[in-house]
JSON list of C-alpha atoms in Angstrom, two decimals:
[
{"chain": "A", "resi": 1, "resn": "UNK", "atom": "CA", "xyz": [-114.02, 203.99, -24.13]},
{"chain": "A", "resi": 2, "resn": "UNK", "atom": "CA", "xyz": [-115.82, 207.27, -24.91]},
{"chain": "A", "resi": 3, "resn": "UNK", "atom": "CA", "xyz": [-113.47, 209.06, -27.46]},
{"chain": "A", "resi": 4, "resn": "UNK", "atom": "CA", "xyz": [-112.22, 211.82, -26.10]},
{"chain": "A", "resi": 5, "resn": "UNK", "atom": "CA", "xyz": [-110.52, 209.92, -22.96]},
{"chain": "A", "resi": 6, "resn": "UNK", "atom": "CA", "xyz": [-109.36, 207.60, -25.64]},
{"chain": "A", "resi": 7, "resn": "UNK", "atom": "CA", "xyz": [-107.66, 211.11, -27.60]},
{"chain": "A", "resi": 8, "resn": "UNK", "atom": "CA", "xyz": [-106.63, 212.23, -24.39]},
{"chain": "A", "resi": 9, "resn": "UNK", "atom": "CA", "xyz": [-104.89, 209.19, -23.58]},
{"chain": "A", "resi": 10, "resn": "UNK", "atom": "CA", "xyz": [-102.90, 208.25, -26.90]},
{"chain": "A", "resi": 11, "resn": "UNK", "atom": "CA", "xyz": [-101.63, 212.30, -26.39]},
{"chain": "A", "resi": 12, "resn": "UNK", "atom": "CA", "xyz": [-99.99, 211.42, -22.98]},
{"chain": "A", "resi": 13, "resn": "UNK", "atom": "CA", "xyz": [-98.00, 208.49, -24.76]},
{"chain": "A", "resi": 14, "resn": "UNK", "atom": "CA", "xyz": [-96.44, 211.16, -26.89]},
{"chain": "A", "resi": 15, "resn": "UNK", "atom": "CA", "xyz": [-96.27, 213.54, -23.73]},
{"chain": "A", "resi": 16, "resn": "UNK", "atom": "CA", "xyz": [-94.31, 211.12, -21.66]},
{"chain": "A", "resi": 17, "resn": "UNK", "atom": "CA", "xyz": [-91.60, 210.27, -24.53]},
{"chain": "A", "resi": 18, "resn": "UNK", "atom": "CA", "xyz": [-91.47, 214.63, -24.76]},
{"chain": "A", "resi": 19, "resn": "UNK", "atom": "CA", "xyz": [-90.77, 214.51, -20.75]},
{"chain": "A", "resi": 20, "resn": "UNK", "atom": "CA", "xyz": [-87.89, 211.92, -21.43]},
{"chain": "A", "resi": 21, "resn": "UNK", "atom": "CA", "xyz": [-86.41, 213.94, -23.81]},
{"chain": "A", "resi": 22, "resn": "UNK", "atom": "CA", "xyz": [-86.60, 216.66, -21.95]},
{"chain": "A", "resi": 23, "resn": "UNK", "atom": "CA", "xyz": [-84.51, 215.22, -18.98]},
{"chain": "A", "resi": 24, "resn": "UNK", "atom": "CA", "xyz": [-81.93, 213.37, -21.37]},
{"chain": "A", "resi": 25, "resn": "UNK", "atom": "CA", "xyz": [-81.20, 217.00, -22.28]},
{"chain": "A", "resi": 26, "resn": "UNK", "atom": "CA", "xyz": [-81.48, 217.88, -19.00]},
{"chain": "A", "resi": 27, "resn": "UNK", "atom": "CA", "xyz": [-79.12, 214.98, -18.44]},
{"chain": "A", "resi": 28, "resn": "UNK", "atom": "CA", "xyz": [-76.91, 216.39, -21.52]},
{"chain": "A", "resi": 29, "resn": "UNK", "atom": "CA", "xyz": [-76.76, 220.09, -19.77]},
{"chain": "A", "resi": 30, "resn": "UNK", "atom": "CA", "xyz": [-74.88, 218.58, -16.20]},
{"chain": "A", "resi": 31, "resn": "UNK", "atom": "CA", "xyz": [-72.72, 215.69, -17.98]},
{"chain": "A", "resi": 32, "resn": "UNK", "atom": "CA", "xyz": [-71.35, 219.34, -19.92]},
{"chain": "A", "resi": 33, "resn": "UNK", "atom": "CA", "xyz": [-70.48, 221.15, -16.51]},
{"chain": "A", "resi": 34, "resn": "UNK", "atom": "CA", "xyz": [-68.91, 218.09, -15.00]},
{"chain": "A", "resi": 35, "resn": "UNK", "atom": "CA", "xyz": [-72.09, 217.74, -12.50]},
{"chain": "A", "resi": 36, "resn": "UNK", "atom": "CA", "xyz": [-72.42, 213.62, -13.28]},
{"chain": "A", "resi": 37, "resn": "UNK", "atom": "CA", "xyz": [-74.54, 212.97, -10.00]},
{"chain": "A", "resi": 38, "resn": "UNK", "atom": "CA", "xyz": [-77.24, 215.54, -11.67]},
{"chain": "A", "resi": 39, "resn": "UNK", "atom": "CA", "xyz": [-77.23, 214.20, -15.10]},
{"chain": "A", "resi": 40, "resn": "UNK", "atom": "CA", "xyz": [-77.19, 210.60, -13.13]},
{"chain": "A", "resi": 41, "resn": "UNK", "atom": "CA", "xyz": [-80.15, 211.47, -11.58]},
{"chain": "A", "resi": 42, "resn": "UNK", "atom": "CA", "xyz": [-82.39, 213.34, -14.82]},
{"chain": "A", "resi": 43, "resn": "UNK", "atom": "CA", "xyz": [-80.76, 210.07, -16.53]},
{"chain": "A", "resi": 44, "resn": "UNK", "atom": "CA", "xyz": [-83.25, 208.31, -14.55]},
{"chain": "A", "resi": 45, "resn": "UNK", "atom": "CA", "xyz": [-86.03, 210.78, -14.51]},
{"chain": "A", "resi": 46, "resn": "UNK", "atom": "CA", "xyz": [-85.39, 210.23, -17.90]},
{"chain": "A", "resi": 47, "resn": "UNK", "atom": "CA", "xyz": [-86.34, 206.01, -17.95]},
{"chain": "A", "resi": 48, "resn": "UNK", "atom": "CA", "xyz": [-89.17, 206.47, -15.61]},
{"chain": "A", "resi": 49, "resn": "UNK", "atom": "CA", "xyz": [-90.40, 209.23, -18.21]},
{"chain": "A", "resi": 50, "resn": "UNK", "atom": "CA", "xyz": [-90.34, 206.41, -20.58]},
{"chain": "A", "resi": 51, "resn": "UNK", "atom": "CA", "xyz": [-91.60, 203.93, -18.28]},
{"chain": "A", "resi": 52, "resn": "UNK", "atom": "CA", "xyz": [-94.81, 206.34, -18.11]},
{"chain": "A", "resi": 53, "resn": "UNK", "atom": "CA", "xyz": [-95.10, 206.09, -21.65]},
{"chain": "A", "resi": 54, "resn": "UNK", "atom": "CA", "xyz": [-95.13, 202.29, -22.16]},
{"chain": "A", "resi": 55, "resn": "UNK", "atom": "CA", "xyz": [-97.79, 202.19, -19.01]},
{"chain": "A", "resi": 56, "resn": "UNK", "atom": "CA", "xyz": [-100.58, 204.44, -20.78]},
{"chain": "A", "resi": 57, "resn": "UNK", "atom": "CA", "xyz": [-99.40, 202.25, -24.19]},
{"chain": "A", "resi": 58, "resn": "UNK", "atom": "CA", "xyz": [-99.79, 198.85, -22.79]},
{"chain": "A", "resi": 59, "resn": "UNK", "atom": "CA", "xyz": [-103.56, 200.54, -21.36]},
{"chain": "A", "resi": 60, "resn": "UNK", "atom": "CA", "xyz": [-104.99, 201.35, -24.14]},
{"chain": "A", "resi": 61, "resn": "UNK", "atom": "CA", "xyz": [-103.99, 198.14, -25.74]},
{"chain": "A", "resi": 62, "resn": "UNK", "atom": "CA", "xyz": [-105.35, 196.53, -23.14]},
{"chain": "A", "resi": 63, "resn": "UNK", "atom": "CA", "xyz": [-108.39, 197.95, -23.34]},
{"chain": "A", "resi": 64, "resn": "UNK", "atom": "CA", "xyz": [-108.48, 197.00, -26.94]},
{"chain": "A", "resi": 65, "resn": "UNK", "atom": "CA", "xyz": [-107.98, 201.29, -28.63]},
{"chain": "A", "resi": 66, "resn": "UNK", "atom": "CA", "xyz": [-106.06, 201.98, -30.75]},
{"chain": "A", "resi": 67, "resn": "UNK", "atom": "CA", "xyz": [-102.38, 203.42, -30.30]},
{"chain": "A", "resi": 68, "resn": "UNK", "atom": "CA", "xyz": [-101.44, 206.05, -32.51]},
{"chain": "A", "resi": 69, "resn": "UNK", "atom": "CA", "xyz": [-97.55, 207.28, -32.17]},
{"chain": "A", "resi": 70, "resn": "UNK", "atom": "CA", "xyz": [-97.11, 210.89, -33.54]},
{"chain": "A", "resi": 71, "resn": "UNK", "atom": "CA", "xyz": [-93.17, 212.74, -33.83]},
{"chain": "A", "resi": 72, "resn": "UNK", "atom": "CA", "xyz": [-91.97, 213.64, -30.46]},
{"chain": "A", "resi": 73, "resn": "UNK", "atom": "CA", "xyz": [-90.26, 217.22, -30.34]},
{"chain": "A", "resi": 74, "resn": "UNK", "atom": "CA", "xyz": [-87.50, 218.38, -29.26]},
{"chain": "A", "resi": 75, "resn": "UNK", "atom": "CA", "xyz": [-86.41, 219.85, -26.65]},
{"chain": "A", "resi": 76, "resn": "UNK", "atom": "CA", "xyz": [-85.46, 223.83, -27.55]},
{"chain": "A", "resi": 77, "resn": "UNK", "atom": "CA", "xyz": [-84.75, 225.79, -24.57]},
{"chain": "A", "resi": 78, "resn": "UNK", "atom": "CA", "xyz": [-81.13, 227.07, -23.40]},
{"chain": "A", "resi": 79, "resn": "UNK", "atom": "CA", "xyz": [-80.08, 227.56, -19.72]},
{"chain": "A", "resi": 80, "resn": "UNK", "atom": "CA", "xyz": [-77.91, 230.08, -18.69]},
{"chain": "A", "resi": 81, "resn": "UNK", "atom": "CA", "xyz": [-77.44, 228.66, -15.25]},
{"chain": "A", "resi": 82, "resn": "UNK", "atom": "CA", "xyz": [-77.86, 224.91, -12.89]},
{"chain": "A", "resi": 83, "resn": "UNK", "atom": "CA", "xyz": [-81.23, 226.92, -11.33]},
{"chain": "A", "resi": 84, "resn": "UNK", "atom": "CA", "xyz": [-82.91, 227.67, -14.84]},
{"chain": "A", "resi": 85, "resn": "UNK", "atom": "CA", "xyz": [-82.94, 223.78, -15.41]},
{"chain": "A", "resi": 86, "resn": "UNK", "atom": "CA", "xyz": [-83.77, 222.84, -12.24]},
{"chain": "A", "resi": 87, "resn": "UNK", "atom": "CA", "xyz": [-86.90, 225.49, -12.29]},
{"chain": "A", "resi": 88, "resn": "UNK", "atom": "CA", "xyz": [-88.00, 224.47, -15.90]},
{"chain": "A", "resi": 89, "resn": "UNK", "atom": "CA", "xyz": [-88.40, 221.26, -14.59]},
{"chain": "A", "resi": 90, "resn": "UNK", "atom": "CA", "xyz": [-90.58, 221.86, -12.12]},
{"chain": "A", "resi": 91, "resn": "UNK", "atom": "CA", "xyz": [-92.59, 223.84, -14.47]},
{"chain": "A", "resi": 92, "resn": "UNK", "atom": "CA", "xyz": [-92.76, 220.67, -16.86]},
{"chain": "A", "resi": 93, "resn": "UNK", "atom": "CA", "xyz": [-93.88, 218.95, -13.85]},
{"chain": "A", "resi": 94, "resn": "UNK", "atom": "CA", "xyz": [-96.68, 221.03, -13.49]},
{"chain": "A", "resi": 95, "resn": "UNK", "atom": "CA", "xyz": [-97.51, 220.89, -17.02]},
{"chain": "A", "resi": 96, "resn": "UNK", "atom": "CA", "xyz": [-98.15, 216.78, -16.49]},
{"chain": "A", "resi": 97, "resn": "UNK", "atom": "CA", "xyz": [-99.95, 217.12, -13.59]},
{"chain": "A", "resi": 98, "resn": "UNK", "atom": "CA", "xyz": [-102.09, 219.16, -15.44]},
{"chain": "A", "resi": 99, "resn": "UNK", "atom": "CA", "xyz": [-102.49, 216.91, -18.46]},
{"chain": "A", "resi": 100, "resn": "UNK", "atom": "CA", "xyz": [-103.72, 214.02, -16.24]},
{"chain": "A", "resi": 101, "resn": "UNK", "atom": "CA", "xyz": [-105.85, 216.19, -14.11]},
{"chain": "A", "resi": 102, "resn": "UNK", "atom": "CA", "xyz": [-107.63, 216.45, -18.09]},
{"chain": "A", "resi": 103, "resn": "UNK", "atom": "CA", "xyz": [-107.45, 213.24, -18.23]},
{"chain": "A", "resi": 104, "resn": "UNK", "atom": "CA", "xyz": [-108.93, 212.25, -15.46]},
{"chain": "A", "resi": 105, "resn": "UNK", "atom": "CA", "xyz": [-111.91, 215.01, -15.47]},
{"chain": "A", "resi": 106, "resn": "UNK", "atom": "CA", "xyz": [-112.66, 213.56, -19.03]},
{"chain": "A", "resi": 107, "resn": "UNK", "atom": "CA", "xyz": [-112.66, 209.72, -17.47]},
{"chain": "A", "resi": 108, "resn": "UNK", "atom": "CA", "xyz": [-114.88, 211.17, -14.65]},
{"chain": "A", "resi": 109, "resn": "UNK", "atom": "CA", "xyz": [-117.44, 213.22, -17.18]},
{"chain": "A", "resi": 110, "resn": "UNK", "atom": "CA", "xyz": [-117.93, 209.69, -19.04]},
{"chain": "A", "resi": 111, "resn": "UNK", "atom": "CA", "xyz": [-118.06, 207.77, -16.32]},
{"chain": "A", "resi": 112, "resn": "UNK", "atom": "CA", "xyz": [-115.02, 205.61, -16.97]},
{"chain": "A", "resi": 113, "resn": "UNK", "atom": "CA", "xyz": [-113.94, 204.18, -13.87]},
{"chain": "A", "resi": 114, "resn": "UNK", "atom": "CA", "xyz": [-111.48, 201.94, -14.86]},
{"chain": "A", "resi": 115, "resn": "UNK", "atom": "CA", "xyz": [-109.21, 204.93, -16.71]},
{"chain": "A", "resi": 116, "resn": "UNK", "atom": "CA", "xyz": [-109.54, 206.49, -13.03]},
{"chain": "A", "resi": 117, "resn": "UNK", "atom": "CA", "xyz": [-108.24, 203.77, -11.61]},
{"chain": "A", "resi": 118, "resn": "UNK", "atom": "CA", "xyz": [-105.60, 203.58, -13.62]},
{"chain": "A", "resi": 119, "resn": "UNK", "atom": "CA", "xyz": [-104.83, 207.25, -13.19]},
{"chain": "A", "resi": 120, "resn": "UNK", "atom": "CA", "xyz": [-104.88, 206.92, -9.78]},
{"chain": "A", "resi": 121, "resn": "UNK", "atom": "CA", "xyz": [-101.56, 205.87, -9.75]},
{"chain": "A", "resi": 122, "resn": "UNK", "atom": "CA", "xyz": [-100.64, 208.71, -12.04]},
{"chain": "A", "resi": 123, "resn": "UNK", "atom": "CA", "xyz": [-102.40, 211.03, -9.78]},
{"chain": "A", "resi": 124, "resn": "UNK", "atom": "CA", "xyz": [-100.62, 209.89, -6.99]},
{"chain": "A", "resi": 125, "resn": "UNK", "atom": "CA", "xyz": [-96.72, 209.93, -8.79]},
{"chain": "A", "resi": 126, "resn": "UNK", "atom": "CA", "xyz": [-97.30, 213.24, -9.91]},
{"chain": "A", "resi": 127, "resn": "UNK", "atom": "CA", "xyz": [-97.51, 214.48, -6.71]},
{"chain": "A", "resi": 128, "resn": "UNK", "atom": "CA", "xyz": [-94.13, 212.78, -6.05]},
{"chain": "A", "resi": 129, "resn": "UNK", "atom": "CA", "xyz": [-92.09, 214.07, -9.21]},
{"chain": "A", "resi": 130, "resn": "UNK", "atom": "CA", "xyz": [-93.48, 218.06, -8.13]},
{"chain": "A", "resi": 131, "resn": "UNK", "atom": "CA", "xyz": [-92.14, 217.01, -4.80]},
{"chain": "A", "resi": 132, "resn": "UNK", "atom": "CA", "xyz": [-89.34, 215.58, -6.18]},
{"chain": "A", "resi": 133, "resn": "UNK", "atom": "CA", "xyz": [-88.78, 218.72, -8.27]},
{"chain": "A", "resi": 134, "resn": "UNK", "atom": "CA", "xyz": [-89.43, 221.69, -5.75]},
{"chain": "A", "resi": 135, "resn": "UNK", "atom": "CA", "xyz": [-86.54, 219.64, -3.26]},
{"chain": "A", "resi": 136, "resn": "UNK", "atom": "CA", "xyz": [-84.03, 220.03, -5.74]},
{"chain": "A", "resi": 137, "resn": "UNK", "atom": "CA", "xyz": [-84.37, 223.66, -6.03]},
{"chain": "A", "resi": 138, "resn": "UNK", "atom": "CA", "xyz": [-84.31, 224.28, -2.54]},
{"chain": "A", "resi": 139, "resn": "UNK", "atom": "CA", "xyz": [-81.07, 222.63, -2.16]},
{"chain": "A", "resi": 140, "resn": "UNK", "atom": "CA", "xyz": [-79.83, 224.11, -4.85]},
{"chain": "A", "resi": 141, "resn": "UNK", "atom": "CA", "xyz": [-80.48, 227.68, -3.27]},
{"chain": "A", "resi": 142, "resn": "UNK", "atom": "CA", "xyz": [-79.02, 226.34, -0.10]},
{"chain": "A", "resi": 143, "resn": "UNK", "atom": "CA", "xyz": [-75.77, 224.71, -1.46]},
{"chain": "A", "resi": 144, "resn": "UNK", "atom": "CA", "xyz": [-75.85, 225.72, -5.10]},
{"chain": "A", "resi": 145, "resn": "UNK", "atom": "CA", "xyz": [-73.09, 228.74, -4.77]},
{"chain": "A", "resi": 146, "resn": "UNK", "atom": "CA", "xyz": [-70.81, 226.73, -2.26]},
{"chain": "A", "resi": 147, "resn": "UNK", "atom": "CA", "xyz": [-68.62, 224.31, -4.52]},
{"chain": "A", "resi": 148, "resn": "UNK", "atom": "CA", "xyz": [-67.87, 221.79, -1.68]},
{"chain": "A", "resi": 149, "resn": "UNK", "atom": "CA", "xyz": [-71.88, 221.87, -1.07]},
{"chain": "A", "resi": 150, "resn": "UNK", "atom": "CA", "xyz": [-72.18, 221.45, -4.77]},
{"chain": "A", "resi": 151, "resn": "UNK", "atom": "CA", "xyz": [-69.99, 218.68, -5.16]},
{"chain": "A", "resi": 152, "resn": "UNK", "atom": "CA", "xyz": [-71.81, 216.68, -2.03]},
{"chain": "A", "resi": 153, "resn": "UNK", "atom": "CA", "xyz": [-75.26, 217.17, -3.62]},
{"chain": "A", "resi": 154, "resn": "UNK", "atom": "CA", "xyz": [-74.12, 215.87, -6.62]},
{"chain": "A", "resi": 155, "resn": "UNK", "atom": "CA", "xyz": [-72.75, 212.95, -5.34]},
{"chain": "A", "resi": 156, "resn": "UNK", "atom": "CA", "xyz": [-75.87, 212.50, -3.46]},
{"chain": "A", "resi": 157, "resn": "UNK", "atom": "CA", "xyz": [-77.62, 212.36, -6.80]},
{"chain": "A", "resi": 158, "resn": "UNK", "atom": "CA", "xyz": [-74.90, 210.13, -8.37]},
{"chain": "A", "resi": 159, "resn": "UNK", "atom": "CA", "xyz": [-76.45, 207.40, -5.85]},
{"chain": "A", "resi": 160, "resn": "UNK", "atom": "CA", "xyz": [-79.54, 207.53, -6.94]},
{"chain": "A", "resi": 161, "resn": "UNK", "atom": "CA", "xyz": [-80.85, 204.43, -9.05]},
{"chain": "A", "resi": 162, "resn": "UNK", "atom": "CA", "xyz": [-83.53, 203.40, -11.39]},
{"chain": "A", "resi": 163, "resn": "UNK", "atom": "CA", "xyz": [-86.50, 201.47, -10.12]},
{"chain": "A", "resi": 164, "resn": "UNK", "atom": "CA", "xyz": [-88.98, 200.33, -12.32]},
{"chain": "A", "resi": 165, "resn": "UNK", "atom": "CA", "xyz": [-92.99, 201.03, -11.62]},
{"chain": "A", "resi": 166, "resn": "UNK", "atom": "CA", "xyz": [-95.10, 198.88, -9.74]},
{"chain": "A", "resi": 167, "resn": "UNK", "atom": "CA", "xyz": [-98.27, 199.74, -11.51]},
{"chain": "A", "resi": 168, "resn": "UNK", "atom": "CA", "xyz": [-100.10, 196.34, -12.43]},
{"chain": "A", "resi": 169, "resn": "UNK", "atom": "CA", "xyz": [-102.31, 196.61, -15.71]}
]
């Protein structure tokens, strides 16, 4: 594996662990306003986060690299309202995509086809998670201010539930 895909690829174990950090505090912020369907629902971002991790992990041991774990930071932002963390998310989101994109150029520039087909997934889920992102802020701008609105998307987060990945390595 040419090195720097290898570099590239130990960083976005350490990434992934940030993201689910992240939405635990993410998570943290709604339990504290009483919104449990929200922090329900970045409670789960939060395991797939980690999910991501342990998939780019169990590659590179796979492919026989070494694994190198470095500190994870914390999360230090403040939110002064629901829409701040909402938006910051989909800015994080954006950040990842980014970070494979890299990866994937760097897989592409050494000819490493296998890392692209294992980012292809990646690729593809990132897509998803903006999606996923962007739709919360628009229904937060359309039933955000309205407290019975509020209360029904919330419960509509509350039912969502944690599936694991289907990647196969």
């Amino acid at each position: 594996m040419d090195k720097k895909v290898h570099e590239l690829l130990n960083t976005q174990i350490n990434k992934e662990f940030y993201s689910a950090y992240l939405y635990l505090d993410f998570s943290n912020y709604f339990k504290a306003r009483g919104l449990d369907g929200f922090a329900n629902w970045y409670m789960i971002q939060a395991q797939e986060e980690r999910d991501h991790a342990m998939l780019f992990y169990q590659y590179l041991q796979n492919e026989n690299q070494t694994v190198t774990l470095e500190a994870i930071a914390k999360p230090d932002k403040s939110f002064a309202s629901h829409m701040e963390v909402l938006e910051a998310g989909l800015e994080h989101e954006k950040y990842v995509t980014s970070l494979i994109n890299d990866i994937y150029a760097a897989a592409y520039d050494s000819r490493d086809f296998r890392t692209m087909q294992f980012l292809d997934w990646f690729v593809k889920e990132q897509g998803e998670e903006e999606t996923n992102a962007n739709d919360m802020i628009t229904k937060m701008e359309l039933f955000g201010s309205d407290p019975r609105s509020l209360y029904l998307l919330n419960q509509e987060l509350a039912a969502r539930v944690y599936t694991a990945p289907s990647l196969v390595l």
